[in-house]
Amino acid sequence: MRTLILTIIFLFSLTKIFGQTQEPKLKISHFTGDFYIYTTYNTYEGSQIPANGMYLLTNSGVVLFDTPWDTTQFQPLLDSIKLKHNKNVTICIATHWHSDRTEGLEYYKRQGIKTYTTKLTDELSKKNDKKRAEYLMEKDTVFSIGQHTFETYYPGQGHTEDNIVIWFEKEKVLYGGCLIKGAEAENLGFLETEM
Ligand SMILES: [Zn+2]
């Protein structure tokens, strides 16, 4: 029997971080295969809140999913990836219009990174005065980058009316964005289920 690993990544944990001055501003952890999770922090309603994004190593550069929330960590994330993997980020895809997903889009565009959101995300970003991507996806889109293929999927309104998820068929990884947080307990954090 083949083991299917379904992974759900919670991007916006409500866990409060204590001792925040000792916390690093940027954390990177290996997830599986070519997948890595990065975490930055911001203050929300008086608490230090982590926001997770992901990146994928390919032999045509690194694909960044969402951007750091902490504006001081846009370049440190690129530098850390370069140092760790000797690869450059070439594409960045943000999964909905909130700042913890989109804040770095314009910075990354200026660094020559191809930035993407859906057209709907762009409309909401514009309306809410958030950073916007250079390239807009009109519908669910398949990306083939280096040896990896993945597709964006709009499941309908959830966390926000524009949220998309990203599915990696070969690896059975679902990058769920804030959508897959739901009404579950606050601190599920990171779920790995074998079926
Ligand atoms: Zn959000």
PDB file of C-alpha atoms and ligand atoms in Angstrom:
ATOM      1  CA  MET A   1       0.000   0.000   0.000  1.00  0.00           C
ATOM      2  CA  ARG A   2       1.217   3.342  -0.884  1.00  0.00           C
ATOM      3  CA  THR A   3       1.396   5.821   1.891  1.00  0.00           C
ATOM      4  CA  LEU A   4      -0.349   9.023   1.184  1.00  0.00           C
ATOM      5  CA  ILE A   5       0.788  11.963   3.129  1.00  0.00           C
ATOM      6  CA  LEU A   6      -1.586  14.818   3.268  1.00  0.00           C
ATOM      7  CA  THR A   7      -0.137  17.840   4.745  1.00  0.00           C
ATOM      8  CA  ILE A   8      -1.957  20.815   5.936  1.00  0.00           C
ATOM      9  CA  ILE A   9      -0.035  23.862   6.844  1.00  0.00           C
ATOM     10  CA  PHE A  10      -1.512  26.358   9.154  1.00  0.00           C
ATOM     11  CA  LEU A  11      -0.196  29.688   8.195  1.00  0.00           C
ATOM     12  CA  PHE A  12      -1.491  31.848  10.899  1.00  0.00           C
ATOM     13  CA  SER A  13      -1.232  30.200  14.255  1.00  0.00           C
ATOM     14  CA  LEU A  14      -2.924  32.016  17.074  1.00  0.00           C
ATOM     15  CA  THR A  15      -0.294  30.836  19.528  1.00  0.00           C
ATOM     16  CA  LYS A  16       1.175  33.658  21.476  1.00  0.00           C
ATOM     17  CA  ILE A  17       4.909  33.816  21.494  1.00  0.00           C
ATOM     18  CA  PHE A  18       6.400  34.663  24.822  1.00  0.00           C
ATOM     19  CA  GLY A  19       9.918  35.908  25.353  1.00  0.00           C
ATOM     20  CA  GLN A  20       9.669  37.474  21.950  1.00  0.00           C
ATOM     21  CA  THR A  21      12.873  39.454  22.213  1.00  0.00           C
ATOM     22  CA  GLN A  22      14.838  36.193  22.201  1.00  0.00           C
ATOM     23  CA  GLU A  23      12.958  34.823  19.245  1.00  0.00           C
ATOM     24  CA  PRO A  24      14.710  34.973  15.894  1.00  0.00           C
ATOM     25  CA  LYS A  25      12.904  37.143  13.396  1.00  0.00           C
ATOM     26  CA  LEU A  26      13.086  34.487  10.726  1.00  0.00           C
ATOM     27  CA  LYS A  27      12.923  30.725  11.117  1.00  0.00           C
ATOM     28  CA  ILE A  28      13.403  28.180   8.373  1.00  0.00           C
ATOM     29  CA  SER A  29      12.678  24.512   8.810  1.00  0.00           C
ATOM     30  CA  HIS A  30      12.879  21.576   6.447  1.00  0.00           C
ATOM     31  CA  PHE A  31       9.501  20.026   5.794  1.00  0.00           C
ATOM     32  CA  THR A  32       9.880  17.181   3.309  1.00  0.00           C
ATOM     33  CA  GLY A  33      11.881  16.639   0.133  1.00  0.00           C
ATOM     34  CA  ASP A  34      12.384  19.994  -1.545  1.00  0.00           C
ATOM     35  CA  PHE A  35       9.846  21.750   0.683  1.00  0.00           C
ATOM     36  CA  TYR A  36      10.792  24.203   3.423  1.00  0.00           C
ATOM     37  CA  ILE A  37       8.700  26.282   5.803  1.00  0.00           C
ATOM     38  CA  TYR A  38       9.685  29.801   6.789  1.00  0.00           C
ATOM     39  CA  THR A  39       8.236  31.809   9.648  1.00  0.00           C
ATOM     40  CA  THR A  40       8.224  35.521  10.365  1.00  0.00           C
ATOM     41  CA  TYR A  41       6.425  37.470  13.067  1.00  0.00           C
ATOM     42  CA  ASN A  42       4.354  40.576  13.410  1.00  0.00           C
ATOM     43  CA  THR A  43       2.363  42.270  16.095  1.00  0.00           C
ATOM     44  CA  TYR A  44      -1.364  41.794  15.886  1.00  0.00           C
ATOM     45  CA  GLU A  45      -3.669  43.185  18.555  1.00  0.00           C
ATOM     46  CA  GLY A  46      -0.748  43.536  20.945  1.00  0.00           C
ATOM     47  CA  SER A  47       0.616  40.003  20.539  1.00  0.00           C
ATOM     48  CA  GLN A  48       3.524  38.681  18.563  1.00  0.00           C
ATOM     49  CA  ILE A  49       2.012  36.350  15.968  1.00  0.00           C
ATOM     50  CA  PRO A  50       3.881  33.962  13.670  1.00  0.00           C
ATOM     51  CA  ALA A  51       3.031  33.644   9.993  1.00  0.00           C
ATOM     52  CA  ASN A  52       4.284  30.687   7.995  1.00  0.00           C
ATOM     53  CA  GLY A  53       5.037  30.520   4.320  1.00  0.00           C
ATOM     54  CA  MET A  54       6.722  27.870   2.242  1.00  0.00           C
ATOM     55  CA  TYR A  55       9.367  27.569  -0.428  1.00  0.00           C
ATOM     56  CA  LEU A  56      10.192  24.848  -2.902  1.00  0.00           C
ATOM     57  CA  LEU A  57      13.620  24.088  -4.316  1.00  0.00           C
ATOM     58  CA  THR A  58      13.707  23.283  -8.011  1.00  0.00           C
ATOM     59  CA  ASN A  59      16.531  22.993 -10.515  1.00  0.00           C
ATOM     60  CA  SER A  60      15.207  26.224 -12.053  1.00  0.00           C
ATOM     61  CA  GLY A  61      15.387  28.252  -8.868  1.00  0.00           C
ATOM     62  CA  VAL A  62      13.291  28.561  -5.760  1.00  0.00           C
ATOM     63  CA  VAL A  63       9.521  29.104  -5.695  1.00  0.00           C
ATOM     64  CA  LEU A  64       8.323  31.193  -2.778  1.00  0.00           C
ATOM     65  CA  PHE A  65       4.754  30.759  -1.545  1.00  0.00           C
ATOM     66  CA  ASP A  66       3.528  33.940   0.118  1.00  0.00           C
ATOM     67  CA  THR A  67       5.927  36.533   1.522  1.00  0.00           C
ATOM     68  CA  PRO A  68       7.261  37.340   4.987  1.00  0.00           C
ATOM     69  CA  TRP A  69       4.906  39.382   7.096  1.00  0.00           C
ATOM     70  CA  ASP A  70       7.770  41.188   8.799  1.00  0.00           C
ATOM     71  CA  THR A  71       8.957  43.868   6.394  1.00  0.00           C
ATOM     72  CA  THR A  72      12.510  43.654   7.761  1.00  0.00           C
ATOM     73  CA  GLN A  73      12.757  40.020   6.636  1.00  0.00           C
ATOM     74  CA  PHE A  74      12.170  40.266   2.882  1.00  0.00           C
ATOM     75  CA  GLN A  75      15.863  40.359   2.010  1.00  0.00           C
ATOM     76  CA  PRO A  76      17.062  38.145   4.902  1.00  0.00           C
ATOM     77  CA  LEU A  77      14.778  35.395   3.575  1.00  0.00           C
ATOM     78  CA  LEU A  78      16.353  35.640   0.099  1.00  0.00           C
ATOM     79  CA  ASP A  79      19.829  35.735   1.639  1.00  0.00           C
ATOM     80  CA  SER A  80      19.137  32.748   3.880  1.00  0.00           C
ATOM     81  CA  ILE A  81      17.837  30.706   0.954  1.00  0.00           C
ATOM     82  CA  LYS A  82      20.882  31.639  -1.115  1.00  0.00           C
ATOM     83  CA  LEU A  83      23.243  30.727   1.695  1.00  0.00           C
ATOM     84  CA  LYS A  84      21.512  27.479   2.573  1.00  0.00           C
ATOM     85  CA  HIS A  85      20.833  26.134  -0.930  1.00  0.00           C
ATOM     86  CA  ASN A  86      22.919  28.307  -3.257  1.00  0.00           C
ATOM     87  CA  LYS A  87      19.781  29.101  -5.252  1.00  0.00           C
ATOM     88  CA  ASN A  88      17.878  32.267  -6.076  1.00  0.00           C
ATOM     89  CA  VAL A  89      14.166  32.806  -5.635  1.00  0.00           C
ATOM     90  CA  THR A  90      12.683  33.229  -9.110  1.00  0.00           C
ATOM     91  CA  ILE A  91       8.916  33.139  -8.514  1.00  0.00           C
ATOM     92  CA  CYS A  92       6.632  34.227  -5.683  1.00  0.00           C
ATOM     93  CA  ILE A  93       2.938  33.324  -5.461  1.00  0.00           C
ATOM     94  CA  ALA A  94       0.729  34.922  -2.802  1.00  0.00           C
ATOM     95  CA  THR A  95      -2.391  32.984  -1.778  1.00  0.00           C
ATOM     96  CA  HIS A  96      -4.690  35.800  -0.623  1.00  0.00           C
ATOM     97  CA  TRP A  97      -4.656  39.539  -0.179  1.00  0.00           C
ATOM     98  CA  HIS A  98      -3.829  39.892   3.552  1.00  0.00           C
ATOM     99  CA  SER A  99      -0.496  41.459   4.522  1.00  0.00           C
ATOM    100  CA  ASP A 100       0.956  38.249   5.939  1.00  0.00           C
ATOM    101  CA  ARG A 101       0.761  36.822   2.400  1.00  0.00           C
ATOM    102  CA  THR A 102       1.394  39.846   0.161  1.00  0.00           C
ATOM    103  CA  GLU A 103       3.512  42.375   2.055  1.00  0.00           C
ATOM    104  CA  GLY A 104       6.732  41.522   0.187  1.00  0.00           C
ATOM    105  CA  LEU A 105       5.305  41.354  -3.349  1.00  0.00           C
ATOM    106  CA  GLU A 106       6.496  44.749  -4.527  1.00  0.00           C
ATOM    107  CA  TYR A 107       9.915  44.342  -2.912  1.00  0.00           C
ATOM    108  CA  TYR A 108      10.369  40.983  -4.623  1.00  0.00           C
ATOM    109  CA  LYS A 109       9.235  42.359  -7.945  1.00  0.00           C
ATOM    110  CA  ARG A 110      11.978  44.984  -7.667  1.00  0.00           C
ATOM    111  CA  GLN A 111      14.472  42.163  -7.101  1.00  0.00           C
ATOM    112  CA  GLY A 112      13.474  40.652 -10.449  1.00  0.00           C
ATOM    113  CA  ILE A 113      11.305  37.910  -8.953  1.00  0.00           C
ATOM    114  CA  LYS A 114       8.151  37.068 -10.893  1.00  0.00           C
ATOM    115  CA  THR A 115       5.262  37.759  -8.532  1.00  0.00           C
ATOM    116  CA  TYR A 116       1.793  36.211  -8.950  1.00  0.00           C
ATOM    117  CA  THR A 117      -1.653  36.443  -7.426  1.00  0.00           C
ATOM    118  CA  THR A 118      -5.072  35.748  -8.807  1.00  0.00           C
ATOM    119  CA  LYS A 119      -6.979  38.553 -10.455  1.00  0.00           C
ATOM    120  CA  LEU A 120      -9.442  38.514  -7.573  1.00  0.00           C
ATOM    121  CA  THR A 121      -6.645  38.854  -5.015  1.00  0.00           C
ATOM    122  CA  ASP A 122      -5.305  41.771  -6.999  1.00  0.00           C
ATOM    123  CA  GLU A 123      -8.669  43.512  -6.968  1.00  0.00           C
ATOM    124  CA  LEU A 124      -8.916  43.096  -3.189  1.00  0.00           C
ATOM    125  CA  SER A 125      -5.315  44.171  -2.689  1.00  0.00           C
ATOM    126  CA  LYS A 126      -5.974  47.287  -4.684  1.00  0.00           C
ATOM    127  CA  LYS A 127      -9.156  48.014  -2.770  1.00  0.00           C
ATOM    128  CA  ASN A 128      -7.466  47.467   0.602  1.00  0.00           C
ATOM    129  CA  ASP A 129      -4.266  49.285  -0.276  1.00  0.00           C
ATOM    130  CA  LYS A 130      -2.048  46.179  -0.100  1.00  0.00           C
ATOM    131  CA  LYS A 131       0.975  45.251  -2.156  1.00  0.00           C
ATOM    132  CA  ARG A 132       0.232  43.812  -5.586  1.00  0.00           C
ATOM    133  CA  ALA A 133       1.807  41.244  -7.889  1.00  0.00           C
ATOM    134  CA  GLU A 134       3.117  41.784 -11.383  1.00  0.00           C
ATOM    135  CA  TYR A 135       1.374  38.773 -12.973  1.00  0.00           C
ATOM    136  CA  LEU A 136      -2.265  37.870 -12.506  1.00  0.00           C
ATOM    137  CA  MET A 137      -3.836  34.440 -12.787  1.00  0.00           C
ATOM    138  CA  GLU A 138      -7.294  34.471 -14.356  1.00  0.00           C
ATOM    139  CA  LYS A 139      -8.077  30.893 -13.349  1.00  0.00           C
ATOM    140  CA  ASP A 140      -6.584  27.810 -11.688  1.00  0.00           C
ATOM    141  CA  THR A 141      -3.104  27.500 -13.095  1.00  0.00           C
ATOM    142  CA  VAL A 142      -0.570  24.698 -13.486  1.00  0.00           C
ATOM    143  CA  PHE A 143       3.053  25.672 -13.007  1.00  0.00           C
ATOM    144  CA  SER A 144       5.916  23.471 -14.177  1.00  0.00           C
ATOM    145  CA  ILE A 145       9.152  24.743 -12.754  1.00  0.00           C
ATOM    146  CA  GLY A 146      12.273  22.663 -13.101  1.00  0.00           C
ATOM    147  CA  GLN A 147      11.417  19.116 -12.023  1.00  0.00           C
ATOM    148  CA  HIS A 148       8.330  20.195 -10.065  1.00  0.00           C
ATOM    149  CA  THR A 149       4.728  20.688 -11.103  1.00  0.00           C
ATOM    150  CA  PHE A 150       1.953  22.128  -8.995  1.00  0.00           C
ATOM    151  CA  GLU A 151      -1.407  23.755  -9.486  1.00  0.00           C
ATOM    152  CA  THR A 152      -3.265  26.599  -7.896  1.00  0.00           C
ATOM    153  CA  TYR A 153      -6.876  25.961  -7.004  1.00  0.00           C
ATOM    154  CA  TYR A 154      -9.587  28.371  -5.964  1.00  0.00           C
ATOM    155  CA  PRO A 155     -11.995  26.476  -3.696  1.00  0.00           C
ATOM    156  CA  GLY A 156     -14.398  29.372  -3.191  1.00  0.00           C
ATOM    157  CA  GLN A 157     -14.730  31.785  -0.359  1.00  0.00           C
ATOM    158  CA  GLY A 158     -13.201  30.670   2.946  1.00  0.00           C
ATOM    159  CA  HIS A 159     -10.778  32.569   5.118  1.00  0.00           C
ATOM    160  CA  THR A 160     -11.155  35.341   2.563  1.00  0.00           C
ATOM    161  CA  GLU A 161     -13.169  35.525  -0.624  1.00  0.00           C
ATOM    162  CA  ASP A 162     -10.032  35.163  -2.752  1.00  0.00           C
ATOM    163  CA  ASN A 163      -8.041  32.438  -0.935  1.00  0.00           C
ATOM    164  CA  ILE A 164      -6.385  29.819  -3.113  1.00  0.00           C
ATOM    165  CA  VAL A 165      -4.629  26.578  -2.216  1.00  0.00           C
ATOM    166  CA  ILE A 166      -1.708  24.940  -3.988  1.00  0.00           C
ATOM    167  CA  TRP A 167      -1.608  21.244  -4.721  1.00  0.00           C
ATOM    168  CA  PHE A 168       1.519  19.215  -5.368  1.00  0.00           C
ATOM    169  CA  GLU A 169       0.112  16.062  -6.912  1.00  0.00           C
ATOM    170  CA  LYS A 170       3.316  14.028  -7.014  1.00  0.00           C
ATOM    171  CA  GLU A 171       4.232  14.702  -3.399  1.00  0.00           C
ATOM    172  CA  LYS A 172       0.642  14.798  -2.095  1.00  0.00           C
ATOM    173  CA  VAL A 173       1.271  18.113  -0.418  1.00  0.00           C
ATOM    174  CA  LEU A 174      -1.483  20.655  -0.063  1.00  0.00           C
ATOM    175  CA  TYR A 175      -0.397  24.182   0.768  1.00  0.00           C
ATOM    176  CA  GLY A 176      -3.577  25.343   2.342  1.00  0.00           C
ATOM    177  CA  GLY A 177      -2.988  28.937   3.200  1.00  0.00           C
ATOM    178  CA  CYS A 178      -5.168  30.410   5.887  1.00  0.00           C
ATOM    179  CA  LEU A 179      -8.149  28.563   4.480  1.00  0.00           C
ATOM    180  CA  ILE A 180      -7.394  25.312   6.266  1.00  0.00           C
ATOM    181  CA  LYS A 181      -7.389  26.643   9.757  1.00  0.00           C
ATOM    182  CA  GLY A 182     -11.067  26.458  10.370  1.00  0.00           C
ATOM    183  CA  ALA A 183     -12.742  26.093  13.697  1.00  0.00           C
ATOM    184  CA  GLU A 184     -10.265  23.586  15.060  1.00  0.00           C
ATOM    185  CA  ALA A 185      -8.270  24.138  18.212  1.00  0.00           C
ATOM    186  CA  GLU A 186      -5.974  27.091  18.191  1.00  0.00           C
ATOM    187  CA  ASN A 187      -2.746  25.245  18.247  1.00  0.00           C
ATOM    188  CA  LEU A 188      -2.898  22.382  15.788  1.00  0.00           C
ATOM    189  CA  GLY A 189      -0.108  24.168  14.068  1.00  0.00           C
ATOM    190  CA  PHE A 190       1.047  21.618  11.613  1.00  0.00           C
ATOM    191  CA  LEU A 191      -0.790  18.424  10.776  1.00  0.00           C
ATOM    192  CA  GLU A 192       0.498  15.351   9.124  1.00  0.00           C
ATOM    193  CA  THR A 193      -1.986  12.586   8.501  1.00  0.00           C
ATOM    194  CA  GLU A 194      -1.324   9.179   7.060  1.00  0.00           C
ATOM    195  CA  MET A 195      -4.186   7.533   5.252  1.00  0.00           C
TER     196      MET A 195
HETATM  197 ZN    ZN B   1      -5.355  36.075   5.961  1.00  0.00          ZN
END
